[in-house]
mmCIF file of C-alpha atoms in Angstrom:
data_model
loop_
_atom_site.group_PDB
_atom_site.id
_atom_site.type_symbol
_atom_site.label_atom_id
_atom_site.label_comp_id
_atom_site.label_asym_id
_atom_site.label_seq_id
_atom_site.Cartn_x
_atom_site.Cartn_y
_atom_site.Cartn_z
ATOM 1 C CA MET A 26 16.799 18.932 -9.776
ATOM 2 C CA ALA A 27 15.500 17.117 -12.741
ATOM 3 C CA MET A 28 14.528 13.401 -12.225
ATOM 4 C CA TYR A 29 16.233 11.941 -15.368
ATOM 5 C CA THR A 30 14.735 8.425 -16.108
ATOM 6 C CA LEU A 31 17.021 5.416 -16.630
ATOM 7 C CA SER A 32 16.410 4.041 -20.095
ATOM 8 C CA PRO A 33 14.964 0.364 -20.142
ATOM 9 C CA LYS A 34 18.430 -0.825 -21.339
ATOM 10 C CA LEU A 35 20.411 1.151 -18.786
ATOM 11 C CA ALA A 36 17.817 -0.093 -15.968
ATOM 12 C CA ALA A 37 18.180 -3.827 -17.148
ATOM 13 C CA GLU A 38 22.047 -3.479 -17.157
ATOM 14 C CA SER A 39 21.861 -2.122 -13.488
ATOM 15 C CA ALA A 40 19.792 -5.021 -12.416
ATOM 16 C CA ALA A 41 22.091 -7.495 -14.048
ATOM 17 C CA TYR A 42 25.263 -5.668 -12.675
ATOM 18 C CA ALA A 43 23.819 -6.156 -9.127
ATOM 19 C CA TYR A 44 24.435 -9.950 -9.296
ATOM 20 C CA ALA A 45 28.134 -9.181 -9.290
ATOM 21 C CA SER A 46 27.853 -7.932 -5.758
ATOM 22 C CA ARG A 47 27.619 -11.529 -4.381
ATOM 23 C CA LEU A 48 31.307 -12.284 -4.903
ATOM 24 C CA ALA A 49 32.489 -8.741 -4.595
ATOM 25 C CA THR A 50 34.295 -6.901 -1.832
ATOM 26 C CA ARG A 51 34.363 -3.342 -1.081
ATOM 27 C CA ASP A 52 37.785 -3.026 -2.634
ATOM 28 C CA THR A 53 36.757 -4.774 -6.003
ATOM 29 C CA VAL A 54 33.051 -3.554 -6.476
ATOM 30 C CA GLY A 55 32.901 -1.325 -9.458
ATOM 31 C CA GLU A 56 35.974 -2.595 -11.183
ATOM 32 C CA ASP A 57 33.966 -4.784 -13.692
ATOM 33 C CA ALA A 58 31.008 -2.314 -14.174
ATOM 34 C CA PRO A 59 29.865 -2.450 -17.732
ATOM 35 C CA PRO A 60 30.720 0.659 -19.773
ATOM 36 C CA ILE A 61 26.969 1.648 -20.197
ATOM 37 C CA LEU A 62 26.972 2.155 -16.445
ATOM 38 C CA ASP A 63 30.474 3.162 -15.688
ATOM 39 C CA ARG A 64 30.183 6.093 -18.127
ATOM 40 C CA ASP A 65 27.522 7.840 -15.823
ATOM 41 C CA PHE A 66 27.845 6.131 -12.385
ATOM 42 C CA ASP A 67 30.836 5.352 -10.065
ATOM 43 C CA PHE A 68 30.095 2.311 -7.909
ATOM 44 C CA SER A 69 33.556 2.068 -6.260
ATOM 45 C CA GLY A 70 33.385 0.780 -2.750
ATOM 46 C CA ASN A 71 29.548 0.947 -2.433
ATOM 47 C CA LEU A 72 28.723 -2.675 -1.650
ATOM 48 C CA ILE A 73 25.319 -3.600 -0.102
ATOM 49 C CA GLN A 74 25.387 -6.879 2.105
ATOM 50 C CA GLY A 75 22.306 -8.654 3.323
ATOM 51 C CA VAL A 76 21.145 -11.955 4.930
ATOM 52 C CA SER A 77 18.777 -14.411 3.315
ATOM 53 C CA GLY A 78 18.185 -18.099 2.752
ATOM 54 C CA THR A 79 17.972 -20.786 5.413
ATOM 55 C CA LEU A 80 17.116 -20.491 9.072
ATOM 56 C CA LEU A 81 20.581 -21.205 10.157
ATOM 57 C CA GLU A 82 21.989 -18.381 7.830
ATOM 58 C CA ARG A 83 19.613 -16.013 9.494
ATOM 59 C CA LEU A 84 20.339 -17.307 12.961
ATOM 60 C CA PHE A 85 24.216 -16.683 12.410
ATOM 61 C CA ASN A 86 23.491 -13.460 10.337
ATOM 62 C CA HIS A 87 25.447 -14.850 7.546
ATOM 63 C CA LYS A 88 25.792 -11.925 5.212
ATOM 64 C CA THR A 89 26.500 -11.987 1.432
ATOM 65 C CA GLY A 90 26.615 -9.242 -1.216
ATOM 66 C CA PHE A 91 23.158 -8.259 -2.271
ATOM 67 C CA GLY A 92 23.525 -5.110 -4.451
ATOM 68 C CA VAL A 93 25.807 -1.958 -5.357
ATOM 69 C CA ILE A 94 25.184 1.737 -5.131
ATOM 70 C CA GLY A 95 26.357 3.941 -8.007
ATOM 71 C CA ARG A 96 26.831 7.800 -7.700
ATOM 72 C CA GLY A 97 26.327 9.989 -10.736
ATOM 73 C CA ARG A 98 29.589 11.356 -12.169
ATOM 74 C CA PRO A 99 30.066 15.116 -12.029
ATOM 75 C CA ASN A 100 29.982 15.609 -15.872
ATOM 76 C CA SER A 101 27.076 13.162 -16.274
ATOM 77 C CA PRO A 102 23.450 14.098 -16.830
ATOM 78 C CA TYR A 103 22.989 12.002 -13.644
ATOM 79 C CA ALA A 104 25.382 14.115 -11.493
ATOM 80 C CA ASN A 105 24.257 13.783 -7.940
ATOM 81 C CA HIS A 106 21.898 11.174 -8.724
ATOM 82 C CA HIS A 107 22.250 7.645 -7.266
ATOM 83 C CA ILE A 108 21.458 4.058 -8.418
ATOM 84 C CA VAL A 109 20.637 1.385 -5.779
ATOM 85 C CA ALA A 110 20.874 -1.977 -7.646
ATOM 86 C CA ILE A 111 19.815 -5.142 -5.835
ATOM 87 C CA ARG A 112 20.348 -8.590 -7.074
ATOM 88 C CA GLY A 113 17.736 -11.370 -7.243
ATOM 89 C CA THR A 114 18.299 -14.939 -6.250
ATOM 90 C CA ALA A 115 21.689 -16.141 -6.972
ATOM 91 C CA SER A 116 21.408 -19.523 -5.411
ATOM 92 C CA GLY A 117 18.842 -22.146 -4.232
ATOM 93 C CA ARG A 118 19.070 -21.050 -0.618
ATOM 94 C CA ASP A 119 17.532 -17.676 -1.433
ATOM 95 C CA ALA A 120 14.278 -19.276 -2.771
ATOM 96 C CA VAL A 121 13.278 -19.683 0.975
ATOM 97 C CA THR A 122 12.865 -15.948 0.967
ATOM 98 C CA ASP A 123 11.520 -15.517 -2.188
ATOM 99 C CA LEU A 124 8.306 -17.819 -1.476
ATOM 100 C CA HIS A 125 7.709 -17.439 2.272
ATOM 101 C CA CYS A 126 4.497 -15.446 2.679
ATOM 102 C CA GLY A 127 4.091 -14.175 6.252
ATOM 103 C CA VAL A 128 3.263 -10.563 6.658
ATOM 104 C CA THR A 129 4.915 -7.811 8.638
ATOM 105 C CA ASN A 130 5.022 -3.943 8.680
ATOM 106 C CA GLY A 131 7.206 -2.484 5.917
ATOM 107 C CA PRO A 132 9.087 0.781 5.597
ATOM 108 C CA ASN A 133 5.700 2.728 4.971
ATOM 109 C CA ASN A 134 4.171 1.041 7.998
ATOM 110 C CA LYS A 135 1.926 -1.019 5.798
ATOM 111 C CA ARG A 136 1.689 -4.877 5.782
ATOM 112 C CA ILE A 137 4.094 -6.556 3.303
ATOM 113 C CA HIS A 138 5.762 -10.002 2.695
ATOM 114 C CA ALA A 139 7.812 -11.027 5.788
ATOM 115 C CA GLY A 140 10.634 -12.783 3.844
ATOM 116 C CA PHE A 141 11.342 -9.750 1.782
ATOM 117 C CA ASN A 142 11.188 -7.494 4.864
ATOM 118 C CA HIS A 143 13.830 -9.749 6.612
ATOM 119 C CA ASN A 144 16.128 -9.277 3.650
ATOM 120 C CA PHE A 145 15.565 -5.560 3.541
ATOM 121 C CA ARG A 146 16.211 -5.042 7.354
ATOM 122 C CA SER A 147 19.587 -6.846 7.039
ATOM 123 C CA MET A 148 20.560 -4.333 4.426
ATOM 124 C CA LYS A 149 19.471 -1.082 6.103
ATOM 125 C CA SER A 150 22.804 -0.392 7.838
ATOM 126 C CA ASN A 151 24.746 -0.293 4.524
ATOM 127 C CA LEU A 152 22.110 1.965 3.139
ATOM 128 C CA THR A 153 22.196 4.226 6.067
ATOM 129 C CA SER A 154 25.994 4.337 5.970
ATOM 130 C CA TYR A 155 25.916 5.525 2.396
ATOM 131 C CA PHE A 156 23.036 7.898 2.390
ATOM 132 C CA SER A 157 23.830 9.491 5.708
ATOM 133 C CA ALA A 158 27.596 9.835 5.098
ATOM 134 C CA PRO A 159 29.048 13.420 5.677
ATOM 135 C CA GLY A 160 29.364 15.225 2.279
ATOM 136 C CA ILE A 161 27.013 13.157 0.252
ATOM 137 C CA LYS A 162 24.686 15.094 -1.972
ATOM 138 C CA LEU A 163 21.210 13.821 -1.695
ATOM 139 C CA GLY A 164 19.902 13.840 -5.320
ATOM 140 C CA PRO A 165 17.237 11.660 -7.059
ATOM 141 C CA VAL A 166 17.543 7.963 -6.520
ATOM 142 C CA HIS A 167 16.914 5.119 -8.983
ATOM 143 C CA CYS A 168 16.126 1.738 -7.331
ATOM 144 C CA VAL A 169 16.666 -1.291 -9.559
ATOM 145 C CA GLY A 170 16.236 -4.986 -9.148
ATOM 146 C CA HIS A 171 15.453 -8.328 -10.785
ATOM 147 C CA SER A 172 13.280 -11.074 -9.143
ATOM 148 C CA LEU A 173 13.856 -10.945 -5.430
ATOM 149 C CA GLY A 174 15.969 -7.837 -6.078
ATOM 150 C CA GLY A 175 12.934 -5.998 -7.503
ATOM 151 C CA ALA A 176 10.987 -6.674 -4.387
ATOM 152 C CA LEU A 177 13.948 -5.370 -2.252
ATOM 153 C CA ALA A 178 14.187 -2.357 -4.601
ATOM 154 C CA ASN A 179 10.691 -1.624 -3.943
ATOM 155 C CA LEU A 180 11.197 -1.588 -0.137
ATOM 156 C CA THR A 181 14.402 0.389 -0.418
ATOM 157 C CA ALA A 182 12.514 3.017 -2.412
ATOM 158 C CA ASN A 183 9.893 3.387 0.242
ATOM 159 C CA TRP A 184 12.501 3.604 2.958
ATOM 160 C CA LEU A 185 14.530 6.297 1.176
ATOM 161 C CA ARG A 186 11.204 8.326 0.683
ATOM 162 C CA ALA A 187 10.327 8.025 4.343
ATOM 163 C CA ASN A 188 13.841 8.749 5.663
ATOM 164 C CA TYR A 189 15.436 11.084 3.177
ATOM 165 C CA HIS A 190 12.537 12.666 1.311
ATOM 166 C CA VAL A 191 14.273 12.384 -1.926
ATOM 167 C CA PRO A 192 12.572 11.898 -5.233
ATOM 168 C CA VAL A 193 12.818 8.189 -6.077
ATOM 169 C CA SER A 194 11.890 5.976 -9.002
ATOM 170 C CA VAL A 195 11.645 2.181 -9.066
ATOM 171 C CA TYR A 196 12.584 -0.112 -11.912
ATOM 172 C CA THR A 197 11.926 -3.863 -11.606
ATOM 173 C CA PHE A 198 12.235 -6.844 -13.878
ATOM 174 C CA GLY A 199 10.325 -10.067 -13.169
ATOM 175 C CA ALA A 200 9.616 -9.011 -9.611
ATOM 176 C CA PRO A 201 7.175 -10.625 -7.275
ATOM 177 C CA ARG A 202 4.280 -8.986 -5.372
ATOM 178 C CA VAL A 203 5.525 -7.184 -2.207
ATOM 179 C CA GLY A 204 2.554 -6.289 -0.106
ATOM 180 C CA ARG A 205 -1.219 -5.877 0.265
ATOM 181 C CA LYS A 206 -3.355 -3.242 -1.391
ATOM 182 C CA ASP A 207 -2.644 -0.548 1.212
ATOM 183 C CA TYR A 208 1.047 -0.942 0.540
ATOM 184 C CA ALA A 209 0.753 -0.852 -3.126
ATOM 185 C CA ASN A 210 -1.449 2.193 -2.935
ATOM 186 C CA SER A 211 0.925 4.194 -0.783
ATOM 187 C CA THR A 212 3.889 3.047 -2.887
ATOM 188 C CA GLN A 213 2.213 4.479 -5.931
ATOM 189 C CA GLY A 214 1.444 7.650 -4.222
ATOM 190 C CA GLU A 215 5.018 8.127 -3.117
ATOM 191 C CA MET A 216 7.217 7.346 -6.035
ATOM 192 C CA GLU A 217 8.258 9.578 -8.984
ATOM 193 C CA ASN A 218 7.777 6.629 -11.190
ATOM 194 C CA ILE A 219 7.297 2.917 -11.215
ATOM 195 C CA TYR A 220 8.551 0.992 -14.199
ATOM 196 C CA ARG A 221 7.656 -2.675 -13.327
ATOM 197 C CA CYS A 222 8.772 -4.613 -16.432
ATOM 198 C CA VAL A 223 7.624 -8.226 -17.080
ATOM 199 C CA HIS A 224 7.708 -10.890 -19.633
ATOM 200 C CA GLY A 225 4.181 -12.088 -20.166
ATOM 201 C CA ALA A 226 5.238 -15.647 -19.538
ATOM 202 C CA ASP A 227 7.309 -15.094 -16.313
ATOM 203 C CA PRO A 228 5.522 -16.825 -13.467
ATOM 204 C CA VAL A 229 7.394 -14.904 -10.735
ATOM 205 C CA PRO A 230 5.357 -11.647 -10.913
ATOM 206 C CA MET A 231 2.246 -13.928 -10.307
ATOM 207 C CA VAL A 232 3.403 -14.681 -6.647
ATOM 208 C CA PRO A 233 2.727 -14.351 -3.877
ATOM 209 C CA VAL A 234 -0.997 -14.620 -4.915
ATOM 210 C CA TRP A 235 -4.000 -12.414 -3.768
ATOM 211 C CA PRO A 236 -4.281 -10.624 -1.376
ATOM 212 C CA PHE A 237 -0.688 -9.610 -2.244
ATOM 213 C CA VAL A 238 -0.963 -6.990 -5.214
ATOM 214 C CA HIS A 239 1.509 -5.205 -7.339
ATOM 215 C CA ALA A 240 2.253 -1.446 -6.911
ATOM 216 C CA GLY A 241 2.214 0.236 -10.472
ATOM 217 C CA ALA A 242 1.170 -1.003 -14.040
ATOM 218 C CA ASP A 243 2.796 -3.894 -15.993
ATOM 219 C CA TYR A 244 5.138 -2.751 -18.523
ATOM 220 C CA ARG A 245 5.150 -5.752 -20.839
ATOM 221 C CA LEU A 246 8.353 -6.488 -22.886
ATOM 222 C CA ASP A 247 6.489 -9.157 -24.980
ATOM 223 C CA GLY A 248 3.100 -10.356 -25.726
ATOM 224 C CA ALA A 249 3.449 -14.004 -24.422
ATOM 225 C CA ARG A 250 0.457 -15.266 -22.516
ATOM 226 C CA GLY A 251 1.543 -18.738 -21.402
ATOM 227 C CA ILE A 252 3.573 -19.628 -18.334
ATOM 228 C CA ASN A 253 7.306 -20.370 -19.026
ATOM 229 C CA PRO A 254 9.787 -20.475 -16.105
ATOM 230 C CA ALA A 255 12.662 -19.842 -18.572
ATOM 231 C CA ALA A 256 11.097 -16.411 -19.396
ATOM 232 C CA HIS A 257 12.417 -15.176 -15.793
ATOM 233 C CA LYS A 258 16.028 -15.103 -16.947
ATOM 234 C CA MET A 259 17.918 -11.956 -16.462
ATOM 235 C CA ASP A 260 19.612 -12.252 -19.837
ATOM 236 C CA GLY A 261 16.263 -12.482 -21.630
ATOM 237 C CA TYR A 262 15.092 -9.165 -19.821
ATOM 238 C CA ILE A 263 18.160 -7.313 -20.965
ATOM 239 C CA GLU A 264 17.709 -8.557 -24.502
ATOM 240 C CA ASN A 265 14.208 -7.485 -24.661
ATOM 241 C CA ALA A 266 14.553 -4.238 -22.739
ATOM 242 C CA GLY A 267 17.236 -3.059 -25.306
ATOM 243 C CA ARG A 268 14.580 -3.146 -27.995
ATOM 244 C CA PHE A 269 12.869 0.011 -26.378
ATOM 245 C CA ASN A 270 14.047 3.546 -26.312
ATOM 246 C CA ASP A 271 11.626 4.322 -23.453
ATOM 247 C CA TYR A 272 8.793 2.867 -21.462
ATOM 248 C CA THR A 273 5.966 4.401 -23.554
ATOM 249 C CA GLN A 274 6.879 2.004 -26.313
ATOM 250 C CA MET A 275 5.995 -1.026 -24.035
ATOM 251 C CA HIS A 276 2.439 -2.459 -23.823
ATOM 252 C CA ILE A 277 1.115 -1.115 -20.556
ATOM 253 C CA ASP A 278 -1.531 -3.021 -18.616
ATOM 254 C CA SER A 279 -3.506 -0.894 -16.138
ATOM 255 C CA VAL A 280 -3.338 -2.128 -12.441
ATOM 256 C CA GLY A 281 -6.991 -1.571 -12.446
ATOM 257 C CA LYS A 282 -7.506 -4.824 -14.435
ATOM 258 C CA GLN A 283 -7.643 -6.667 -11.057
ATOM 259 C CA LEU A 284 -10.918 -4.925 -10.262
ATOM 260 C CA THR A 285 -12.834 -6.316 -13.398
ATOM 261 C CA PRO A 286 -15.769 -8.558 -12.247
ATOM 262 C CA VAL A 287 -15.512 -12.015 -13.555
ATOM 263 C CA ARG A 288 -18.201 -14.811 -13.032
ATOM 264 C CA LEU A 289 -17.019 -18.130 -14.487
ATOM 265 C CA LYS A 290 -19.313 -20.979 -15.505
ATOM 266 C CA TYR A 291 -18.551 -24.619 -14.971
ATOM 267 C CA SER A 292 -18.488 -25.112 -18.784
ATOM 268 C CA ASP A 293 -15.680 -22.493 -18.911
ATOM 269 C CA ARG A 294 -13.341 -25.094 -17.657
ATOM 270 C CA HIS A 295 -12.978 -26.617 -21.033
ATOM 271 C CA GLN A 296 -11.208 -23.287 -22.118
ATOM 272 C CA VAL A 297 -8.778 -23.050 -19.146
ATOM 273 C CA SER A 298 -5.074 -23.180 -19.904
ATOM 274 C CA PHE A 299 -1.998 -22.778 -17.618
ATOM 275 C CA SER A 300 -1.466 -19.111 -18.684
ATOM 276 C CA VAL A 301 -1.331 -15.545 -17.280
ATOM 277 C CA TYR A 302 -4.678 -14.840 -18.754
ATOM 278 C CA TRP A 303 -6.433 -17.527 -16.863
ATOM 279 C CA GLN A 304 -4.416 -16.994 -13.588
ATOM 280 C CA GLU A 305 -5.829 -13.360 -13.779
ATOM 281 C CA ARG A 306 -9.390 -14.546 -14.493
ATOM 282 C CA ILE A 307 -9.502 -16.945 -11.780
ATOM 283 C CA SER A 308 -8.110 -14.516 -9.326
ATOM 284 C CA ASN A 309 -10.610 -12.036 -10.448
ATOM 285 C CA ALA A 310 -13.485 -14.677 -10.187
ATOM 286 C CA LEU A 311 -12.492 -15.566 -6.595
ATOM 287 C CA ILE A 312 -12.552 -11.755 -5.573
ATOM 288 C CA THR A 313 -15.781 -11.186 -7.516
ATOM 289 C CA LEU A 314 -17.606 -14.136 -5.634
ATOM 290 C CA LEU A 315 -16.324 -12.859 -2.313
ATOM 291 C CA LYS A 316 -17.711 -9.283 -3.223
ATOM 292 C CA ASP A 317 -21.074 -10.606 -4.442
ATOM 293 C CA ALA A 318 -21.661 -12.473 -1.310
ATOM 294 C CA GLY A 319 -20.376 -9.724 1.018
ATOM 295 C CA PHE A 320 -17.359 -11.490 2.317
ATOM 296 C CA TYR A 321 -14.609 -9.510 0.730
ATOM 297 C CA THR A 322 -14.184 -7.036 3.431
ATOM 298 C CA ALA A 323 -13.906 -9.651 6.173
ATOM 299 C CA VAL A 324 -11.353 -11.580 4.180
ATOM 300 C CA VAL A 325 -9.128 -8.467 3.362
ATOM 301 C CA ALA A 326 -9.344 -7.674 7.221
ATOM 302 C CA GLN A 327 -7.978 -11.094 7.863
ATOM 303 C CA ALA A 328 -5.360 -10.703 5.221
ATOM 304 C CA ALA A 329 -4.046 -7.843 7.070
ATOM 305 C CA ILE A 330 -3.196 -9.759 10.269
ATOM 306 C CA GLY A 331 -2.495 -13.387 9.190
ATOM 307 C CA THR A 332 -0.182 -15.521 6.817
ATOM 308 C CA THR A 333 -1.218 -16.526 3.350
ATOM 309 C CA LEU A 334 -1.890 -19.983 4.555
ATOM 310 C CA THR A 335 -4.409 -18.728 7.182
ATOM 311 C CA ILE A 336 -5.995 -16.412 4.614
ATOM 312 C CA TYR A 337 -6.784 -19.336 2.316
ATOM 313 C CA ASP A 338 -8.087 -21.375 5.365
ATOM 314 C CA VAL A 339 -10.312 -18.346 5.853
ATOM 315 C CA ILE A 340 -11.390 -18.363 2.146
ATOM 316 C CA ALA A 341 -12.198 -21.954 2.157
ATOM 317 C CA GLN A 342 -14.403 -21.427 5.156
ATOM 318 C CA LYS A 343 -16.271 -18.474 3.501
ATOM 319 C CA LEU A 344 -16.763 -20.358 0.111
ATOM 320 C CA GLU A 345 -18.454 -23.137 2.076
ATOM 321 C CA ASP A 346 -20.688 -20.519 3.573
ATOM 322 C CA ILE A 347 -21.296 -18.879 0.270
ATOM 323 C CA ALA A 348 -22.228 -22.233 -1.569
ATOM 324 C CA ARG A 349 -25.055 -22.703 1.152
ATOM 325 C CA MET A 350 -26.485 -19.239 0.777
ATOM 326 C CA SER A 351 -28.076 -19.656 -2.589
ATOM 327 C CA PRO A 352 -28.130 -21.802 -5.684
ATOM 328 C CA VAL A 353 -26.849 -18.842 -7.790
ATOM 329 C CA TYR A 354 -23.694 -18.578 -5.617
ATOM 330 C CA ALA A 355 -23.405 -22.338 -5.617
ATOM 331 C CA GLU A 356 -23.382 -22.349 -9.343
ATOM 332 C CA GLN A 357 -20.907 -19.566 -9.530
ATOM 333 C CA GLU A 358 -18.608 -21.215 -7.107
ATOM 334 C CA LEU A 359 -18.723 -24.498 -9.175
ATOM 335 C CA GLY A 360 -17.444 -22.496 -12.059
ATOM 336 C CA LEU A 361 -14.579 -21.005 -10.106
ATOM 337 C CA LEU A 362 -13.589 -24.401 -8.622
ATOM 338 C CA GLY A 363 -13.847 -26.338 -11.933
ATOM 339 C CA CYS A 364 -11.596 -23.702 -13.718
ATOM 340 C CA MET A 365 -9.162 -23.853 -10.731
ATOM 341 C CA LEU A 366 -8.920 -27.635 -11.047
ATOM 342 C CA THR A 367 -8.164 -27.442 -14.720
ATOM 343 C CA PHE A 368 -5.597 -24.722 -14.251
ATOM 344 C CA ALA A 369 -3.934 -26.944 -11.799
ATOM 345 C CA GLY A 370 -3.840 -29.816 -14.196
ATOM 346 C CA ASN A 371 -6.518 -31.901 -12.440
ATOM 347 C CA LYS A 372 -9.625 -33.033 -14.599
ATOM 348 C CA LYS A 373 -11.759 -34.053 -11.724
ATOM 349 C CA ALA A 374 -15.363 -33.180 -12.068
ATOM 350 C CA VAL A 375 -16.900 -30.988 -9.342
ATOM 351 C CA LYS A 376 -20.453 -31.500 -7.950
ATOM 352 C CA ALA A 377 -22.563 -29.313 -5.611
ATOM 353 C CA ALA A 378 -22.008 -32.025 -2.914
ATOM 354 C CA ASP A 379 -18.297 -31.270 -3.133
ATOM 355 C CA LEU A 380 -18.652 -27.725 -1.855
ATOM 356 C CA THR A 381 -17.317 -28.397 1.543
ATOM 357 C CA TYR A 382 -14.427 -26.693 3.449
ATOM 358 C CA THR A 383 -12.268 -29.824 3.062
ATOM 359 C CA PHE A 384 -12.749 -30.037 -0.844
ATOM 360 C CA ILE A 385 -12.401 -26.262 -1.444
ATOM 361 C CA ARG A 386 -9.236 -26.185 0.506
ATOM 362 C CA TRP A 387 -7.785 -29.044 -1.522
ATOM 363 C CA VAL A 388 -8.670 -27.227 -4.737
ATOM 364 C CA LEU A 389 -7.013 -24.051 -3.510
ATOM 365 C CA ARG A 390 -3.874 -25.919 -2.358
ATOM 366 C CA LEU A 391 -3.563 -27.681 -5.837
ATOM 367 C CA THR A 392 -3.947 -24.342 -7.652
ATOM 368 C CA LEU A 393 -1.441 -22.591 -5.520
ATOM 369 C CA GLU A 394 1.123 -25.433 -5.527
ATOM 370 C CA ARG A 395 0.986 -25.585 -9.355
ATOM 371 C CA LEU A 396 1.729 -21.744 -9.529
ATOM 372 C CA PHE A 397 4.363 -21.765 -6.917
ATOM 373 C CA LYS A 398 6.082 -24.847 -8.382
ATOM 374 C CA SER A 399 6.403 -22.910 -11.883
ATOM 375 C CA ALA A 400 7.876 -19.899 -9.902
ATOM 376 C CA LYS A 401 10.344 -21.937 -8.055
ATOM 377 C CA SER A 402 11.482 -23.378 -11.419
ATOM 378 C CA ALA A 403 11.730 -20.004 -12.821
ATOM 379 C CA ILE A 404 13.945 -18.958 -9.867
ATOM 380 C CA GLN A 405 16.185 -22.014 -10.249
ATOM 381 C CA ILE A 406 16.669 -21.598 -13.872
ATOM 382 C CA ALA A 407 17.495 -17.979 -13.472
ATOM 383 C CA SER A 408 19.970 -18.629 -10.714
ATOM 384 C CA ALA A 409 21.695 -21.436 -12.409
ATOM 385 C CA VAL A 410 22.579 -19.126 -15.492
ATOM 386 C CA PRO A 411 25.149 -16.317 -14.848
ATOM 387 C CA ALA A 412 23.488 -13.024 -15.172
#
């Protein structure tokens, strides 16, 4: 069966419609589907529920609508296809899930974001009921989502491939990173297509930070390079996606860019801005320094078993060791830390005597806090405005 691709406009409208699930019931879901979706897909009765948010909600298994499933209409080009559309953060309580960074095994048995996996596991019973129902024709599946919903669409796609062996494509808008490198590589090998659409200024796709990585290339909807939390809004994604007939018209950034060696100089700090460009350069510079000094493999191995906080404790320890190895590495590290401080909005000068575990950990914390603060603001702005 042909794997027809959802157009950028159709995928974005699907991601937006998933937000209607939060207040829907099984009797009402599908009644308000926009015409662009209703023409080809029937969402009637197919509500996905899940658990997110605070510890108490998880403890008492408090479920809310998290998405919808659409079945291709018989006379549509998408006959026997299915859309699984999962919403992003619809209230402040979901932000706990968005930015908690423990790790656990995901649907493809690779290490992933623990908060996202908790959400996904709470939805599996609904997904199983639909895809294992008697008489269901298992055709291609399109997994779609915005923000947190993009992360859950990614996990859903891997689960479908592992359990039903159907062709699956993933379409996300402003989605965060889901797992480590082995998860991303496995996902890229299993999916028919991955269309990971981003606004250049959206901070949410930048978190969680390395060693979490994205699966698939960036499909850029605009050329913005600064960081603007308002760029995360779903209505902006719909508007921009509608400008493209297909994904080849978008600017595509290769996922291989994260492997480009970067060695920063202390004088570079005067050029640093709070932007996607400098976030990428700083991340690449950290990876380059760890590789140059021979510590990269050890840090990645720790990343496979620990939490992000533990990983950055380990990185701080390794950077202290690296600074003592040679003046060349110490100078490279001064450049990295100086640029990190400027990125974090701190103008403190850095000296060789500062290259201690305590100071390095403080710089890492400031950098992460500014990036995550921007991502949290983006999530709050997006959840405050109806999709």
